[in-house]
Tab-separated table of C-alpha atoms in Angstrom:
chain	number	residue	atom	x	y	z
L	25	MET	CA	-39.201	89.390	-103.091
L	26	GLU	CA	-42.342	89.238	-100.930
L	27	ILE	CA	-42.358	86.235	-98.577
L	28	PRO	CA	-45.147	85.668	-95.994
L	29	GLU	CA	-43.897	86.218	-92.438
L	30	PHE	CA	-45.399	85.471	-89.052
L	31	THR	CA	-44.342	86.910	-85.677
L	32	ASP	CA	-44.321	84.638	-82.627
L	33	GLN	CA	-43.890	86.288	-79.207
L	34	GLY	CA	-43.018	82.902	-77.707
L	35	SER	CA	-40.365	81.839	-80.194
L	36	GLN	CA	-36.711	82.076	-79.142
L	37	VAL	CA	-35.336	81.857	-82.695
L	38	SER	CA	-36.355	82.972	-86.176
L	39	LEU	CA	-37.112	80.217	-88.681
L	40	ILE	CA	-37.420	79.984	-92.456
L	41	ASN	CA	-38.612	77.004	-94.472
L	42	GLU	CA	-36.451	75.247	-97.051
L	43	ASN	CA	-38.540	76.425	-100.009
L	44	ALA	CA	-38.212	80.120	-99.152
L	45	SER	CA	-34.507	79.734	-98.412
L	46	GLN	CA	-33.843	78.292	-101.861
L	47	ARG	CA	-35.894	81.043	-103.528
L	48	LEU	CA	-33.785	83.712	-101.797
L	49	ARG	CA	-30.516	81.967	-102.799
L	50	LEU	CA	-28.682	83.255	-99.738
L	51	PRO	CA	-25.420	81.708	-98.510
L	52	ARG	CA	-25.998	79.085	-95.837
L	53	ARG	CA	-23.841	78.211	-92.840
L	54	LYS	CA	-23.751	74.778	-91.257
L	55	VAL	CA	-25.186	74.475	-87.762
L	56	ASN	CA	-26.344	71.559	-85.615
L	57	ALA	CA	-29.638	72.267	-83.859
L	58	VAL	CA	-32.959	70.602	-83.104
L	59	VAL	CA	-35.998	72.905	-82.926
L	60	SER	CA	-38.756	71.822	-80.539
L	61	GLY	CA	-42.391	72.893	-80.592
L	62	VAL	CA	-45.226	72.322	-78.128
L	63	GLY	CA	-44.541	68.843	-76.767
L	64	THR	CA	-42.838	67.631	-79.954
L	65	ALA	CA	-39.743	68.182	-82.072
L	66	LEU	CA	-40.162	70.011	-85.372
L	67	GLY	CA	-36.936	68.454	-86.634
L	68	ASN	CA	-33.288	69.153	-87.335
L	69	CYS	CA	-32.386	72.458	-88.946
L	70	LYS	CA	-30.719	72.454	-92.357
L	71	GLY	CA	-28.436	75.437	-91.813
L	72	LEU	CA	-28.398	79.093	-90.814
L	73	ILE	CA	-28.854	82.113	-93.092
L	74	THR	CA	-28.957	85.878	-92.637
L	75	ILE	CA	-32.051	87.541	-94.074
L	76	GLU	CA	-33.019	91.185	-94.547
L	77	CYS	CA	-36.681	92.065	-94.055
L	78	LYS	CA	-38.216	95.302	-95.298
L	79	SER	CA	-41.585	96.937	-94.840
L	80	ILE	CA	-43.855	97.203	-97.895
L	81	HIS	CA	-45.042	100.621	-96.653
L	82	SER	CA	-41.765	102.363	-95.702
L	83	ASP	CA	-37.979	102.131	-95.826
L	84	PHE	CA	-37.768	100.367	-92.471
L	85	ALA	CA	-35.634	97.226	-92.690
L	86	PHE	CA	-33.757	94.900	-90.359
L	87	GLU	CA	-31.498	91.872	-90.523
L	88	THR	CA	-31.797	88.667	-88.551
L	89	GLU	CA	-30.446	85.137	-88.570
L	90	ALA	CA	-32.901	82.336	-89.285
L	91	LEU	CA	-32.608	78.579	-88.974
L	92	VAL	CA	-33.620	76.718	-92.132
L	93	MET	CA	-36.311	74.073	-91.529
L	94	LYS	CA	-37.985	71.662	-93.919
L	95	LYS	CA	-41.424	72.980	-92.910
L	96	LEU	CA	-42.721	75.475	-90.349
L	97	ILE	CA	-46.491	75.413	-89.830
L	98	ASN	CA	-49.624	74.747	-91.837
L	99	ASN	CA	-51.386	77.424	-93.867
L	100	LEU	CA	-52.793	80.332	-91.870
L	101	PRO	CA	-55.583	81.076	-91.395
L	102	ASN	CA	-57.147	77.608	-91.651
L	103	SER	CA	-60.041	78.990	-93.700
L	104	THR	CA	-60.942	82.291	-95.390
L	105	LEU	CA	-62.075	84.945	-92.903
L	106	GLN	CA	-64.964	87.260	-93.734
L	107	SER	CA	-63.522	90.696	-92.998
L	108	THR	CA	-66.371	92.821	-94.379
L	109	THR	CA	-67.727	93.552	-90.879
L	110	TRP	CA	-64.385	94.856	-89.595
L	111	ASP	CA	-64.762	98.383	-90.919
L	112	TYR	CA	-62.102	99.780	-88.556
L	113	LEU	CA	-59.453	97.815	-90.511
L	114	GLN	CA	-60.338	99.117	-93.962
L	115	ASN	CA	-57.982	102.121	-94.055
L	116	LEU	CA	-55.053	100.587	-92.174
L	117	LYS	CA	-51.748	99.826	-93.890
L	118	LEU	CA	-51.527	96.173	-92.942
L	119	ALA	CA	-48.226	94.304	-92.860
L	120	ASP	CA	-50.110	91.483	-94.618
L	121	PRO	CA	-52.944	92.892	-96.792
L	122	GLU	CA	-54.173	89.335	-97.522
L	123	TYR	CA	-54.300	88.287	-93.864
L	124	ASN	CA	-57.782	86.750	-94.274
L	125	VAL	CA	-56.815	84.380	-97.115
L	126	PRO	CA	-55.197	81.018	-96.212
L	127	GLY	CA	-51.564	80.835	-97.318
L	128	PRO	CA	-48.185	79.319	-96.422
L	129	ILE	CA	-45.948	80.827	-93.743
L	130	ASP	CA	-42.354	80.980	-95.001
L	131	ILE	CA	-40.692	82.872	-92.132
L	132	LEU	CA	-41.333	82.807	-88.383
L	133	LEU	CA	-39.898	85.874	-86.617
L	134	SER	CA	-38.781	85.443	-83.020
L	135	ALA	CA	-39.790	87.344	-79.896
L	136	ASP	CA	-36.746	89.655	-80.005
L	137	ILE	CA	-37.760	90.816	-83.495
L	138	TYR	CA	-41.286	91.484	-82.257
L	139	SER	CA	-39.920	93.720	-79.496
L	140	LYS	CA	-37.946	95.719	-82.085
L	141	ILE	CA	-40.816	96.334	-84.507
L	142	ILE	CA	-43.640	96.963	-82.015
L	143	ASP	CA	-44.936	100.555	-82.017
L	144	GLU	CA	-47.532	102.634	-80.179
L	145	GLY	CA	-51.087	102.246	-81.424
L	146	VAL	CA	-53.774	99.626	-80.758
L	147	LEU	CA	-57.262	99.308	-82.249
L	148	ARG	CA	-59.860	96.942	-80.849
L	149	ARG	CA	-63.618	96.403	-81.095
L	150	HIS	CA	-65.779	93.578	-79.711
L	151	PRO	CA	-64.215	90.336	-78.334
L	152	ASN	CA	-64.777	88.326	-81.536
L	153	SER	CA	-62.913	90.742	-83.813
L	154	PRO	CA	-59.143	91.072	-84.327
L	155	VAL	CA	-56.953	93.448	-82.350
L	156	ALA	CA	-54.789	95.652	-84.583
L	157	GLN	CA	-51.300	96.519	-83.331
L	158	LEU	CA	-49.115	99.103	-85.063
L	159	THR	CA	-45.577	98.001	-85.934
L	160	LYS	CA	-42.768	99.372	-88.083
L	161	LEU	CA	-43.768	96.828	-90.751
L	162	GLY	CA	-47.408	97.955	-90.746
L	163	TRP	CA	-50.442	96.970	-88.712
L	164	ILE	CA	-50.571	93.348	-87.560
L	165	LEU	CA	-53.656	91.501	-86.347
L	166	SER	CA	-54.229	89.046	-83.523
L	167	GLY	CA	-57.009	87.830	-81.285
L	168	ASN	CA	-59.966	85.490	-81.223
L	169	VAL	CA	-62.142	85.203	-84.326
L	170	LYS	CA	-65.233	83.032	-84.431
L	171	THR	CA	-65.296	80.581	-87.326
L	172	LEU	CA	-67.525	77.584	-87.927
L	173	ASN	CA	-66.109	74.337	-89.283
L	174	CYS	CA	-68.448	71.345	-89.313
L	175	LEU	CA	-67.108	67.849	-89.956
L	176	VAL	CA	-69.594	64.975	-90.208
L	177	THR	CA	-68.502	61.338	-90.074
L	178	LEU	CA	-70.937	58.447	-90.501
L	179	ASN	CA	-69.945	55.057	-89.092
L	180	GLU	CA	-71.821	51.820	-88.670
L	181	LEU	CA	-72.126	50.570	-85.100
L	182	ASP	CA	-70.493	47.239	-86.010
L	183	THR	CA	-67.492	49.085	-87.468
L	184	LEU	CA	-67.056	51.142	-84.302
L	185	THR	CA	-67.319	48.012	-82.160
L	186	LYS	CA	-64.562	46.312	-84.179
L	187	PHE	CA	-62.438	49.443	-83.887
L	188	TRP	CA	-62.591	49.535	-80.104
L	189	LYS	CA	-61.853	45.822	-79.893
L	190	THR	CA	-58.813	46.301	-82.117
L	191	GLU	CA	-57.567	49.300	-80.129
L	192	ASP	CA	-58.117	47.675	-76.753
L	193	ILE	CA	-54.972	47.812	-74.597
L	194	THR	CA	-53.666	44.404	-73.602
L	195	ASN	CA	-53.252	43.743	-69.903
L	196	GLN	CA	-49.569	43.583	-68.988
L	197	ASP	CA	-50.182	40.423	-66.920
L	198	GLN	CA	-51.215	38.567	-70.096
L	199	LEU	CA	-47.897	38.980	-71.960
L	200	THR	CA	-46.379	35.825	-73.411
L	201	ASP	CA	-42.791	34.736	-72.783
L	202	THR	CA	-41.800	36.071	-76.214
L	203	GLU	CA	-43.427	39.446	-75.526
L	204	ASN	CA	-41.744	39.685	-72.110
L	205	PHE	CA	-38.389	38.894	-73.729
L	206	CYS	CA	-38.966	41.567	-76.387
L	207	GLU	CA	-39.948	44.208	-73.824
L	208	GLN	CA	-36.912	43.414	-71.679
L	209	ARG	CA	-34.714	43.662	-74.786
L	210	TYR	CA	-35.975	47.188	-75.453
L	211	LYS	CA	-35.367	48.272	-71.868
L	212	GLU	CA	-31.779	46.990	-71.875
L	213	THR	CA	-30.627	48.199	-75.295
L	214	THR	CA	-32.540	51.432	-76.007
L	215	GLU	CA	-30.441	54.612	-76.042
L	216	ARG	CA	-31.016	58.179	-77.226
L	217	LEU	CA	-28.557	60.028	-79.440
L	218	THR	CA	-27.632	63.705	-79.123
L	219	THR	CA	-29.826	64.346	-82.191
L	220	GLY	CA	-32.912	63.198	-80.259
L	221	GLN	CA	-33.237	59.920	-82.184
L	222	TYR	CA	-33.657	56.581	-80.420
L	223	VAL	CA	-31.571	53.474	-81.219
L	224	VAL	CA	-32.497	49.937	-80.171
L	225	LYS	CA	-31.093	46.519	-81.071
L	226	MET	CA	-33.253	44.121	-83.073
L	227	PRO	CA	-35.197	41.803	-80.730
L	228	LEU	CA	-34.068	38.505	-82.289
L	229	LYS	CA	-35.253	35.246	-80.769
L	230	ARG	CA	-32.777	33.463	-78.511
L	231	ASP	CA	-32.232	30.429	-80.778
L	232	ILE	CA	-32.680	32.150	-84.155
L	233	ALA	CA	-28.925	32.214	-84.937
L	234	GLU	CA	-28.620	28.443	-84.574
L	235	LYS	CA	-31.670	27.810	-86.748
L	236	LEU	CA	-30.554	30.164	-89.500
L	237	GLY	CA	-26.982	28.994	-89.637
L	238	LYS	CA	-24.337	30.869	-91.625
L	239	THR	CA	-26.306	32.762	-94.269
L	240	LYS	CA	-23.748	35.433	-95.167
L	241	PRO	CA	-22.153	33.486	-98.116
L	242	GLN	CA	-25.559	32.789	-99.680
L	243	ALA	CA	-26.614	36.447	-99.212
L	244	ILE	CA	-23.421	37.712	-100.878
L	245	ALA	CA	-23.833	35.232	-103.744
L	246	GLN	CA	-27.428	36.384	-104.359
L	247	PHE	CA	-26.336	40.017	-104.206
L	248	MET	CA	-23.561	39.470	-106.749
């Protein structure tokens, strides 16, 4: 089964998305882990599987463990690349023959895999064209490619003015007693779990319990 892969020289672990994992129907082992990206957490993994990857051009194959994630990254590339001017790539056996067409990335191979598959052979042209690197899976491409994406947004001046007024940050000195109480409540009761999630108690008003009274019997009666 052909599944799109992507090598990341900065990744410490190999990852596979949930959809590809289910298509492969491989046995899954339970594991507790949180995978973090650049400044943010990608989420909790949903298990660990062992996958075998094989070149489409030769008998070269390898095994690796991959953490199962709900989603990896968005489609790559972001838009279709015009490769007609890159004549030096025409006769290469590429690891991904459809590299210029946007598509999902199902597997992210870690840096240790990259070091195992890298081979001698580099082709490069001008700065705005891809660099081709030979690997045991075929030629892979990287580098800077110029693309033009133009997004135009029209807004009325009055709408923008209202937006900035709405998004204006309130001065901390102008907080009301209720807001100060709520902020203090968060500071005193907020804690972070080992999973990376935050837990905080509900900021109920001081006298709300007395005003509400005992509502549990009425709530149970309505539920029943």
